[in-house]
Amino acid sequence: MNKLPKIWLGLWICLVTGLTLTLVFRPLDIQSNLLAALPGGQSSPLQHRVVGQLLNSSTNRFNILFGAGDLSAAITAGNYFAGQLPAYAVDFELTGADSRILTLLAQHNYLWLAGETKAQILHGDFAGIAAQAYTLLLSPVRAGLLPFSQDPFMLMPRFLLEIVPGHSGFTLDRGVLSARQDDLNYAYLTVRLPDNVPLDAVFQAAAAVQKARDAALSVFPEVRINISGVPLHTVYAARQSIREINIILTISTLLIILLSGIVFRSLTGLLAAVLNIGSSILVALLATNFVFGQIHILTLTFGATLLGLAVDYHIHYFVALKTSGKGEDIIRKIGRSCTLCLGTTLGGFAVLFLSDIALVRAMAFFALCGLCHAYFIIMGIYPLLFKPAQPRPQSPIAVWDAWLVGRITAFFSRHAYLKIAVLLGLAAGGIAKSNYSDEIKNIYSAPADLLKAEALFAKISGYASAPLYILVAGEDAEDAAQKEEAVCIILEQNKVPYQAITQLVPSRKQQAANWQLNSVLLKNTLPLLSAYVGLDRAGQAEISRKLNAQEKQYIQLADLAAIPAFAALADFQITDREKVYRLILQTRPQKINLPEDLNAAYLDPLADASLALRQARLKSTVALFMLLAGIFILVSLVLKSYKKGFWLTLPSLLALAICWGVLGFAGVKLSLFHILAMFLVICIGIDYAVFRLHSRGFTEGVPTAFLTTLASFALLAFTSFSITRAIGVTLAIGILASYLLSPLAARAADTEKPL
C-alpha cells in the first residue's frame, strides 16, 4: 500500500480526535439569540455593547402574571408556583414580595418625592398636601406601605402612584407589583436566568416553569396564569429548528440513498455517503464551536444542507470508480476538477468573512470546514477504502441527462450570444422589479399562543413591543444621574412614559433637595396635620428629629438592586473606563429632541439591527460580483484562456441572473439571506460547469449531484423560519438554472488538452 494514503488516514484520525478533545475546553454551546449576533447599524461599538448587555439580560426573563378576582388569591397562587420551581434549575422571585423593600422605604422615605408634591411645596400648597394625605389614608392603596408615624403625609403612596402606574402599568400593593386588567387583579412574578445561559439550561428552565404552572393550576384552577418572555420564544425556535434539521437530514439522506442505489447499485456507495456526510458535518460543528465559542441554531439549520455540497465530491468519485477499471487513475481523473471546484467554492464562502455579522461568518466557516473535510476524505481516505469494480452500464439518470444535454446544446448551437443576451435581458427586468426587506422582525414569526401571552403582558405592563432607549453619558455616577434626571424632565414635559434609575434612585443632589423639601413641608404642616388625624407631640417630635438629623443616609443603586424585584435596575447603568452610562427605557417609542449638552443619544436596537442587515446585504451584493470576477480570473488562469474562462463562468452568471430575476418577478422581498444563498448558486454553477467539461465518459456525476443537492436545499423552502426559507427558495431556483445551463461549459472544451 502506498504510504501517502496511510499518512492521509493518520492525519484524518488526528484531526477528528483533536476536534473532539476541544469539547473539554469549549463544551458545545448552542445559542438562539439573533440580536446578539448582529452589529449595530448606526450605533458605536460601545453603544451596541451597552444595548446588547441590556437585551441579553431581558431575553433571559420569564414574565408570569397570576390573575384572579381577588389579589390575595393571585399572590397565593404565585407563591405556590414559586415553591414548585426547583432551585437547581432557575432562580426566581415574586416581584416586590420582599420585606427588604419596606425596610428600604422606611430608612429613606424622605429622599423620594412625587413631582406633583414638589410643585405643591414650592408653591406653598401645604393644605392641599394634608388634604390629599387624609384621602390616601382612607384608600386601600395605603395597605402594605409605611406606618403612619414614618410617612404621615402619605408621600410614599403618592410617589408610587405617580411613578409606577404612569410608566410600567404596575403598582406596589401588599409588597407585590400588581395590576388590574379586565376585572382581574394580577400579581407579577419574574423567573430570571443568568446571562449567556446555554440552550439546554433554557430548556430546563422552560420545562420547570411549565411544570410549576400545571401544579399551580391543579391547586388553583380559578387563577389565570399567563407566561411570556423571550426564553419561551427561544425554546420554540430551537425545538422547531431541531425538528426541521432532523426532517431535512432524514429526507435528504433517504433521497441520496435512493439516488445512490439507482446510480451505483451497491451498498458500498451508500455507506461511503453516510461516512462522508456525517464526518463532514461533525468536523464542521466541532471546529465552529471551538473557533467561535458557540454555534447559533440557524448555523445548524444552514449546516444541515451542507450534505448537498459535501456529497458532490463523493458522487464524482464513485461515478469515476464505476466507469474505470484502474483505481490509480481515479484521483488523477477527478483531482484537478475537484480542486478547482473546491477553490472557487472556498473563495465564495471566504468572501462572507468580510461581513460584519458574526452569524454570517460562522455559517461561512462551518461550510468551509465541512467542504474541506469532504475533499480531504475523497482525496486521502477513499483510495484506501474503495477499490475499482468492473465497469458497469450507465444508469437511467445518465441516459436522461444525455438527452437533456443534447436538447440544450442544440438550442444554443445557433445564435448563442443573442439567446444569452435575451436571457440576461429578461432577468434584468425581474431584477429591476425586485423589492427588499431588511426588517429584523420579519426573520421570526412566533406562534399565536405566545403572541397572545406577550400582548397581555404588554397591555398590563405598558411596555412597547419595540423598545427605544436613551443612552446618557456622565463623567461619574452622580453626573450621569443628574443628566438622566434632566432628560426625564424633558420626557415628562412631553408626556412620554419611561423607566429610569433615577425614578427610584435619584441623584444625590436630588435626594438632598427632596430632604430639604420634606423639612419645609413638615415645618409648615405638622400643626395642620395634627388637626386632621390627631398626631400627638411625641409623633411630631420623632418626625422632626429624623428630618433634622445631621447625617443623611443617601440611597445607592446597589441598595435597591440587591432586592430581587429591582435587580434589573443594575442593567441600566454601565461603567466604562472613562465614563458612566445610564439607559432610559421609553415605553412608548417616540423620539424627542434632546439638548446636546446632556450627552444623550437615542438607541433603537431593532431599527439598528435592521440597518445592520441592510448594510450587510449591500456589501454582500457587491461581493457577489467580486466573486464572479475572481472565479473568471482564476479559471482563465487555470485554463490559460480567457475565452474558456468566460464559457466556464457563464453558467454561474446566467444562473445568478435568472434566480434573481425570477424572485423579482414573483414579488419576493429579498433580504440578506437571499443574497447569501446566491453565493452558493455561483459556487454550484461553477462546480457543474467544471465537471461538465471534465466528465467525458462518466456523465452521471453532474445529474446525480444536481438531484442530491436539490433534494437538500429545496427542503429549506418549507421551513418555518424566513431565513432558511429564503435560502431554500433561492437555491432551488439557482440550482435548477445552474444544471440546465451547465452544458454551455462544453464550449470551453479543448479536445487536445483536456482539463
JSON list of C-alpha atoms in Angstrom, two decimals, residues 407-562:
[
{"chain": "A", "resi": 407, "resn": "ARG", "atom": "CA", "xyz": [-31.55, 19.40, -26.41]},
{"chain": "A", "resi": 408, "resn": "ILE", "atom": "CA", "xyz": [-29.91, 22.29, -24.56]},
{"chain": "A", "resi": 409, "resn": "THR", "atom": "CA", "xyz": [-26.77, 22.12, -26.71]},
{"chain": "A", "resi": 410, "resn": "ALA", "atom": "CA", "xyz": [-28.90, 22.15, -29.86]},
{"chain": "A", "resi": 411, "resn": "PHE", "atom": "CA", "xyz": [-30.82, 25.18, -28.57]},
{"chain": "A", "resi": 412, "resn": "PHE", "atom": "CA", "xyz": [-27.62, 27.18, -28.10]},
{"chain": "A", "resi": 413, "resn": "SER", "atom": "CA", "xyz": [-25.92, 25.86, -31.25]},
{"chain": "A", "resi": 414, "resn": "ARG", "atom": "CA", "xyz": [-27.26, 28.81, -33.27]},
{"chain": "A", "resi": 415, "resn": "HIS", "atom": "CA", "xyz": [-27.35, 32.47, -32.27]},
{"chain": "A", "resi": 416, "resn": "ALA", "atom": "CA", "xyz": [-25.95, 31.57, -28.87]},
{"chain": "A", "resi": 417, "resn": "TYR", "atom": "CA", "xyz": [-24.90, 35.11, -27.98]},
{"chain": "A", "resi": 418, "resn": "LEU", "atom": "CA", "xyz": [-28.30, 36.51, -28.94]},
{"chain": "A", "resi": 419, "resn": "LYS", "atom": "CA", "xyz": [-30.13, 33.94, -26.83]},
{"chain": "A", "resi": 420, "resn": "ILE", "atom": "CA", "xyz": [-27.81, 34.57, -23.90]},
{"chain": "A", "resi": 421, "resn": "ALA", "atom": "CA", "xyz": [-28.46, 38.31, -24.26]},
{"chain": "A", "resi": 422, "resn": "VAL", "atom": "CA", "xyz": [-32.22, 37.68, -24.27]},
{"chain": "A", "resi": 423, "resn": "LEU", "atom": "CA", "xyz": [-31.94, 35.59, -21.10]},
{"chain": "A", "resi": 424, "resn": "LEU", "atom": "CA", "xyz": [-29.93, 38.31, -19.41]},
{"chain": "A", "resi": 425, "resn": "GLY", "atom": "CA", "xyz": [-32.40, 40.97, -20.56]},
{"chain": "A", "resi": 426, "resn": "LEU", "atom": "CA", "xyz": [-35.39, 39.09, -19.18]},
{"chain": "A", "resi": 427, "resn": "ALA", "atom": "CA", "xyz": [-33.54, 38.50, -15.92]},
{"chain": "A", "resi": 428, "resn": "ALA", "atom": "CA", "xyz": [-32.62, 42.19, -15.74]},
{"chain": "A", "resi": 429, "resn": "GLY", "atom": "CA", "xyz": [-36.32, 43.04, -15.94]},
{"chain": "A", "resi": 430, "resn": "GLY", "atom": "CA", "xyz": [-37.02, 40.90, -12.88]},
{"chain": "A", "resi": 431, "resn": "ILE", "atom": "CA", "xyz": [-34.01, 42.31, -11.05]},
{"chain": "A", "resi": 432, "resn": "ALA", "atom": "CA", "xyz": [-35.28, 45.84, -11.72]},
{"chain": "A", "resi": 433, "resn": "LYS", "atom": "CA", "xyz": [-38.63, 44.88, -10.17]},
{"chain": "A", "resi": 434, "resn": "SER", "atom": "CA", "xyz": [-37.03, 43.43, -7.05]},
{"chain": "A", "resi": 435, "resn": "ASN", "atom": "CA", "xyz": [-38.14, 44.64, -3.64]},
{"chain": "A", "resi": 436, "resn": "TYR", "atom": "CA", "xyz": [-36.05, 44.38, -0.50]},
{"chain": "A", "resi": 437, "resn": "SER", "atom": "CA", "xyz": [-36.85, 43.89, 3.16]},
{"chain": "A", "resi": 438, "resn": "ASP", "atom": "CA", "xyz": [-34.32, 44.18, 5.96]},
{"chain": "A", "resi": 439, "resn": "GLU", "atom": "CA", "xyz": [-36.69, 44.28, 8.93]},
{"chain": "A", "resi": 440, "resn": "ILE", "atom": "CA", "xyz": [-35.31, 42.17, 11.77]},
{"chain": "A", "resi": 441, "resn": "LYS", "atom": "CA", "xyz": [-38.85, 41.38, 12.94]},
{"chain": "A", "resi": 442, "resn": "ASN", "atom": "CA", "xyz": [-39.56, 39.53, 9.69]},
{"chain": "A", "resi": 443, "resn": "ILE", "atom": "CA", "xyz": [-36.93, 36.90, 10.46]},
{"chain": "A", "resi": 444, "resn": "TYR", "atom": "CA", "xyz": [-39.00, 35.11, 13.09]},
{"chain": "A", "resi": 445, "resn": "SER", "atom": "CA", "xyz": [-42.76, 34.54, 13.43]},
{"chain": "A", "resi": 446, "resn": "ALA", "atom": "CA", "xyz": [-43.98, 33.45, 16.85]},
{"chain": "A", "resi": 447, "resn": "PRO", "atom": "CA", "xyz": [-46.90, 31.03, 17.34]},
{"chain": "A", "resi": 448, "resn": "ALA", "atom": "CA", "xyz": [-50.32, 32.50, 18.10]},
{"chain": "A", "resi": 449, "resn": "ASP", "atom": "CA", "xyz": [-50.44, 31.44, 21.76]},
{"chain": "A", "resi": 450, "resn": "LEU", "atom": "CA", "xyz": [-47.10, 33.10, 22.54]},
{"chain": "A", "resi": 451, "resn": "LEU", "atom": "CA", "xyz": [-48.16, 36.28, 20.74]},
{"chain": "A", "resi": 452, "resn": "LYS", "atom": "CA", "xyz": [-51.36, 36.35, 22.78]},
{"chain": "A", "resi": 453, "resn": "ALA", "atom": "CA", "xyz": [-49.42, 35.98, 26.04]},
{"chain": "A", "resi": 454, "resn": "GLU", "atom": "CA", "xyz": [-46.98, 38.72, 25.02]},
{"chain": "A", "resi": 455, "resn": "ALA", "atom": "CA", "xyz": [-49.87, 41.02, 24.07]},
{"chain": "A", "resi": 456, "resn": "LEU", "atom": "CA", "xyz": [-51.48, 40.64, 27.51]},
{"chain": "A", "resi": 457, "resn": "PHE", "atom": "CA", "xyz": [-48.22, 41.38, 29.31]},
{"chain": "A", "resi": 458, "resn": "ALA", "atom": "CA", "xyz": [-47.57, 44.41, 27.09]},
{"chain": "A", "resi": 459, "resn": "LYS", "atom": "CA", "xyz": [-51.11, 45.69, 27.74]},
{"chain": "A", "resi": 460, "resn": "ILE", "atom": "CA", "xyz": [-50.76, 45.35, 31.50]},
{"chain": "A", "resi": 461, "resn": "SER", "atom": "CA", "xyz": [-47.15, 46.46, 31.85]},
{"chain": "A", "resi": 462, "resn": "GLY", "atom": "CA", "xyz": [-47.26, 49.24, 29.28]},
{"chain": "A", "resi": 463, "resn": "TYR", "atom": "CA", "xyz": [-44.00, 48.01, 27.69]},
{"chain": "A", "resi": 464, "resn": "ALA", "atom": "CA", "xyz": [-43.67, 48.70, 23.97]},
{"chain": "A", "resi": 465, "resn": "SER", "atom": "CA", "xyz": [-43.00, 45.71, 21.72]},
{"chain": "A", "resi": 466, "resn": "ALA", "atom": "CA", "xyz": [-40.18, 47.67, 20.07]},
{"chain": "A", "resi": 467, "resn": "PRO", "atom": "CA", "xyz": [-38.02, 49.13, 22.87]},
{"chain": "A", "resi": 468, "resn": "LEU", "atom": "CA", "xyz": [-36.43, 52.54, 22.49]},
{"chain": "A", "resi": 469, "resn": "TYR", "atom": "CA", "xyz": [-33.54, 53.60, 24.73]},
{"chain": "A", "resi": 470, "resn": "ILE", "atom": "CA", "xyz": [-31.79, 56.84, 25.56]},
{"chain": "A", "resi": 471, "resn": "LEU", "atom": "CA", "xyz": [-28.11, 56.48, 26.43]},
{"chain": "A", "resi": 472, "resn": "VAL", "atom": "CA", "xyz": [-26.84, 59.20, 28.78]},
{"chain": "A", "resi": 473, "resn": "ALA", "atom": "CA", "xyz": [-23.09, 59.60, 29.37]},
{"chain": "A", "resi": 474, "resn": "GLY", "atom": "CA", "xyz": [-21.60, 61.16, 32.52]},
{"chain": "A", "resi": 475, "resn": "GLU", "atom": "CA", "xyz": [-18.16, 61.68, 33.97]},
{"chain": "A", "resi": 476, "resn": "ASP", "atom": "CA", "xyz": [-19.16, 59.66, 37.04]},
{"chain": "A", "resi": 477, "resn": "ALA", "atom": "CA", "xyz": [-22.28, 58.07, 38.51]},
{"chain": "A", "resi": 478, "resn": "GLU", "atom": "CA", "xyz": [-23.54, 61.35, 40.02]},
{"chain": "A", "resi": 479, "resn": "ASP", "atom": "CA", "xyz": [-23.02, 63.28, 36.80]},
{"chain": "A", "resi": 480, "resn": "ALA", "atom": "CA", "xyz": [-24.79, 60.58, 34.81]},
{"chain": "A", "resi": 481, "resn": "ALA", "atom": "CA", "xyz": [-27.68, 60.55, 37.29]},
{"chain": "A", "resi": 482, "resn": "GLN", "atom": "CA", "xyz": [-28.14, 64.33, 37.12]},
{"chain": "A", "resi": 483, "resn": "LYS", "atom": "CA", "xyz": [-28.12, 64.30, 33.32]},
{"chain": "A", "resi": 484, "resn": "GLU", "atom": "CA", "xyz": [-30.57, 61.42, 33.36]},
{"chain": "A", "resi": 485, "resn": "GLU", "atom": "CA", "xyz": [-32.91, 63.45, 35.59]},
{"chain": "A", "resi": 486, "resn": "ALA", "atom": "CA", "xyz": [-32.69, 66.37, 33.16]},
{"chain": "A", "resi": 487, "resn": "VAL", "atom": "CA", "xyz": [-33.67, 64.07, 30.28]},
{"chain": "A", "resi": 488, "resn": "CYS", "atom": "CA", "xyz": [-36.53, 62.64, 32.33]},
{"chain": "A", "resi": 489, "resn": "ILE", "atom": "CA", "xyz": [-37.89, 66.14, 32.95]},
{"chain": "A", "resi": 490, "resn": "ILE", "atom": "CA", "xyz": [-37.99, 66.71, 29.20]},
{"chain": "A", "resi": 491, "resn": "LEU", "atom": "CA", "xyz": [-39.79, 63.40, 28.68]},
{"chain": "A", "resi": 492, "resn": "GLU", "atom": "CA", "xyz": [-42.34, 64.28, 31.35]},
{"chain": "A", "resi": 493, "resn": "GLN", "atom": "CA", "xyz": [-42.94, 67.68, 29.76]},
{"chain": "A", "resi": 494, "resn": "ASN", "atom": "CA", "xyz": [-43.69, 65.89, 26.50]},
{"chain": "A", "resi": 495, "resn": "LYS", "atom": "CA", "xyz": [-45.83, 63.28, 28.32]},
{"chain": "A", "resi": 496, "resn": "VAL", "atom": "CA", "xyz": [-43.63, 60.41, 27.15]},
{"chain": "A", "resi": 497, "resn": "PRO", "atom": "CA", "xyz": [-43.69, 57.43, 29.57]},
{"chain": "A", "resi": 498, "resn": "TYR", "atom": "CA", "xyz": [-40.35, 55.98, 30.52]},
{"chain": "A", "resi": 499, "resn": "GLN", "atom": "CA", "xyz": [-38.37, 53.94, 33.03]},
{"chain": "A", "resi": 500, "resn": "ALA", "atom": "CA", "xyz": [-35.13, 55.15, 34.55]},
{"chain": "A", "resi": 501, "resn": "ILE", "atom": "CA", "xyz": [-32.94, 54.51, 37.56]},
{"chain": "A", "resi": 502, "resn": "THR", "atom": "CA", "xyz": [-33.48, 58.00, 38.97]},
{"chain": "A", "resi": 503, "resn": "GLN", "atom": "CA", "xyz": [-37.18, 57.34, 39.34]},
{"chain": "A", "resi": 504, "resn": "LEU", "atom": "CA", "xyz": [-36.29, 55.07, 42.24]},
{"chain": "A", "resi": 505, "resn": "VAL", "atom": "CA", "xyz": [-32.72, 56.17, 42.99]},
{"chain": "A", "resi": 506, "resn": "PRO", "atom": "CA", "xyz": [-32.44, 59.94, 42.47]},
{"chain": "A", "resi": 507, "resn": "SER", "atom": "CA", "xyz": [-29.09, 61.64, 42.20]},
{"chain": "A", "resi": 508, "resn": "ARG", "atom": "CA", "xyz": [-27.52, 62.73, 45.50]},
{"chain": "A", "resi": 509, "resn": "LYS", "atom": "CA", "xyz": [-28.28, 66.31, 44.58]},
{"chain": "A", "resi": 510, "resn": "GLN", "atom": "CA", "xyz": [-31.95, 65.48, 44.10]},
{"chain": "A", "resi": 511, "resn": "GLN", "atom": "CA", "xyz": [-32.10, 63.36, 47.25]},
{"chain": "A", "resi": 512, "resn": "ALA", "atom": "CA", "xyz": [-30.73, 66.30, 49.26]},
{"chain": "A", "resi": 513, "resn": "ALA", "atom": "CA", "xyz": [-33.29, 68.58, 47.63]},
{"chain": "A", "resi": 514, "resn": "ASN", "atom": "CA", "xyz": [-36.09, 66.16, 48.44]},
{"chain": "A", "resi": 515, "resn": "TRP", "atom": "CA", "xyz": [-34.91, 66.01, 52.04]},
{"chain": "A", "resi": 516, "resn": "GLN", "atom": "CA", "xyz": [-34.96, 69.79, 52.25]},
{"chain": "A", "resi": 517, "resn": "LEU", "atom": "CA", "xyz": [-38.43, 69.99, 50.71]},
{"chain": "A", "resi": 518, "resn": "ASN", "atom": "CA", "xyz": [-39.69, 67.44, 53.23]},
{"chain": "A", "resi": 519, "resn": "SER", "atom": "CA", "xyz": [-38.30, 69.61, 56.03]},
{"chain": "A", "resi": 520, "resn": "VAL", "atom": "CA", "xyz": [-40.09, 72.65, 54.65]},
{"chain": "A", "resi": 521, "resn": "LEU", "atom": "CA", "xyz": [-43.28, 70.65, 54.35]},
{"chain": "A", "resi": 522, "resn": "LEU", "atom": "CA", "xyz": [-43.21, 69.39, 57.92]},
{"chain": "A", "resi": 523, "resn": "LYS", "atom": "CA", "xyz": [-42.36, 72.74, 59.46]},
{"chain": "A", "resi": 524, "resn": "ASN", "atom": "CA", "xyz": [-45.40, 74.26, 57.79]},
{"chain": "A", "resi": 525, "resn": "THR", "atom": "CA", "xyz": [-47.93, 71.46, 58.11]},
{"chain": "A", "resi": 526, "resn": "LEU", "atom": "CA", "xyz": [-47.36, 69.48, 61.31]},
{"chain": "A", "resi": 527, "resn": "PRO", "atom": "CA", "xyz": [-49.96, 71.51, 63.21]},
{"chain": "A", "resi": 528, "resn": "LEU", "atom": "CA", "xyz": [-52.37, 71.25, 60.29]},
{"chain": "A", "resi": 529, "resn": "LEU", "atom": "CA", "xyz": [-51.80, 67.51, 60.01]},
{"chain": "A", "resi": 530, "resn": "SER", "atom": "CA", "xyz": [-52.43, 67.08, 63.74]},
{"chain": "A", "resi": 531, "resn": "ALA", "atom": "CA", "xyz": [-55.79, 68.74, 63.29]},
{"chain": "A", "resi": 532, "resn": "TYR", "atom": "CA", "xyz": [-56.73, 66.16, 60.63]},
{"chain": "A", "resi": 533, "resn": "VAL", "atom": "CA", "xyz": [-55.57, 62.96, 62.29]},
{"chain": "A", "resi": 534, "resn": "GLY", "atom": "CA", "xyz": [-54.65, 63.88, 65.86]},
{"chain": "A", "resi": 535, "resn": "LEU", "atom": "CA", "xyz": [-50.88, 63.36, 65.66]},
{"chain": "A", "resi": 536, "resn": "ASP", "atom": "CA", "xyz": [-49.56, 63.83, 69.22]},
{"chain": "A", "resi": 537, "resn": "ARG", "atom": "CA", "xyz": [-46.50, 65.82, 70.25]},
{"chain": "A", "resi": 538, "resn": "ALA", "atom": "CA", "xyz": [-44.35, 62.69, 70.57]},
{"chain": "A", "resi": 539, "resn": "GLY", "atom": "CA", "xyz": [-45.10, 61.73, 66.97]},
{"chain": "A", "resi": 540, "resn": "GLN", "atom": "CA", "xyz": [-44.32, 65.25, 65.80]},
{"chain": "A", "resi": 541, "resn": "ALA", "atom": "CA", "xyz": [-41.04, 65.21, 67.73]},
{"chain": "A", "resi": 542, "resn": "GLU", "atom": "CA", "xyz": [-39.98, 61.87, 66.17]},
{"chain": "A", "resi": 543, "resn": "ILE", "atom": "CA", "xyz": [-40.62, 63.13, 62.66]},
{"chain": "A", "resi": 544, "resn": "SER", "atom": "CA", "xyz": [-38.79, 66.40, 63.33]},
{"chain": "A", "resi": 545, "resn": "ARG", "atom": "CA", "xyz": [-35.83, 64.55, 64.85]},
{"chain": "A", "resi": 546, "resn": "LYS", "atom": "CA", "xyz": [-35.42, 62.36, 61.79]},
{"chain": "A", "resi": 547, "resn": "LEU", "atom": "CA", "xyz": [-35.65, 65.23, 59.34]},
{"chain": "A", "resi": 548, "resn": "ASN", "atom": "CA", "xyz": [-33.24, 67.41, 61.33]},
{"chain": "A", "resi": 549, "resn": "ALA", "atom": "CA", "xyz": [-30.62, 64.66, 61.56]},
{"chain": "A", "resi": 550, "resn": "GLN", "atom": "CA", "xyz": [-27.17, 65.90, 60.53]},
{"chain": "A", "resi": 551, "resn": "GLU", "atom": "CA", "xyz": [-26.12, 62.65, 58.81]},
{"chain": "A", "resi": 552, "resn": "LYS", "atom": "CA", "xyz": [-28.28, 61.84, 55.81]},
{"chain": "A", "resi": 553, "resn": "GLN", "atom": "CA", "xyz": [-28.22, 58.22, 54.60]},
{"chain": "A", "resi": 554, "resn": "TYR", "atom": "CA", "xyz": [-28.40, 58.52, 50.84]},
{"chain": "A", "resi": 555, "resn": "ILE", "atom": "CA", "xyz": [-29.83, 55.59, 48.93]},
{"chain": "A", "resi": 556, "resn": "GLN", "atom": "CA", "xyz": [-27.49, 53.91, 46.42]},
{"chain": "A", "resi": 557, "resn": "LEU", "atom": "CA", "xyz": [-28.28, 51.96, 43.27]},
{"chain": "A", "resi": 558, "resn": "ALA", "atom": "CA", "xyz": [-26.67, 48.90, 44.84]},
{"chain": "A", "resi": 559, "resn": "ASP", "atom": "CA", "xyz": [-29.10, 49.10, 47.78]},
{"chain": "A", "resi": 560, "resn": "LEU", "atom": "CA", "xyz": [-32.13, 48.74, 45.54]},
{"chain": "A", "resi": 561, "resn": "ALA", "atom": "CA", "xyz": [-30.53, 46.35, 43.02]},
{"chain": "A", "resi": 562, "resn": "ALA", "atom": "CA", "xyz": [-29.77, 43.95, 45.90]}
]
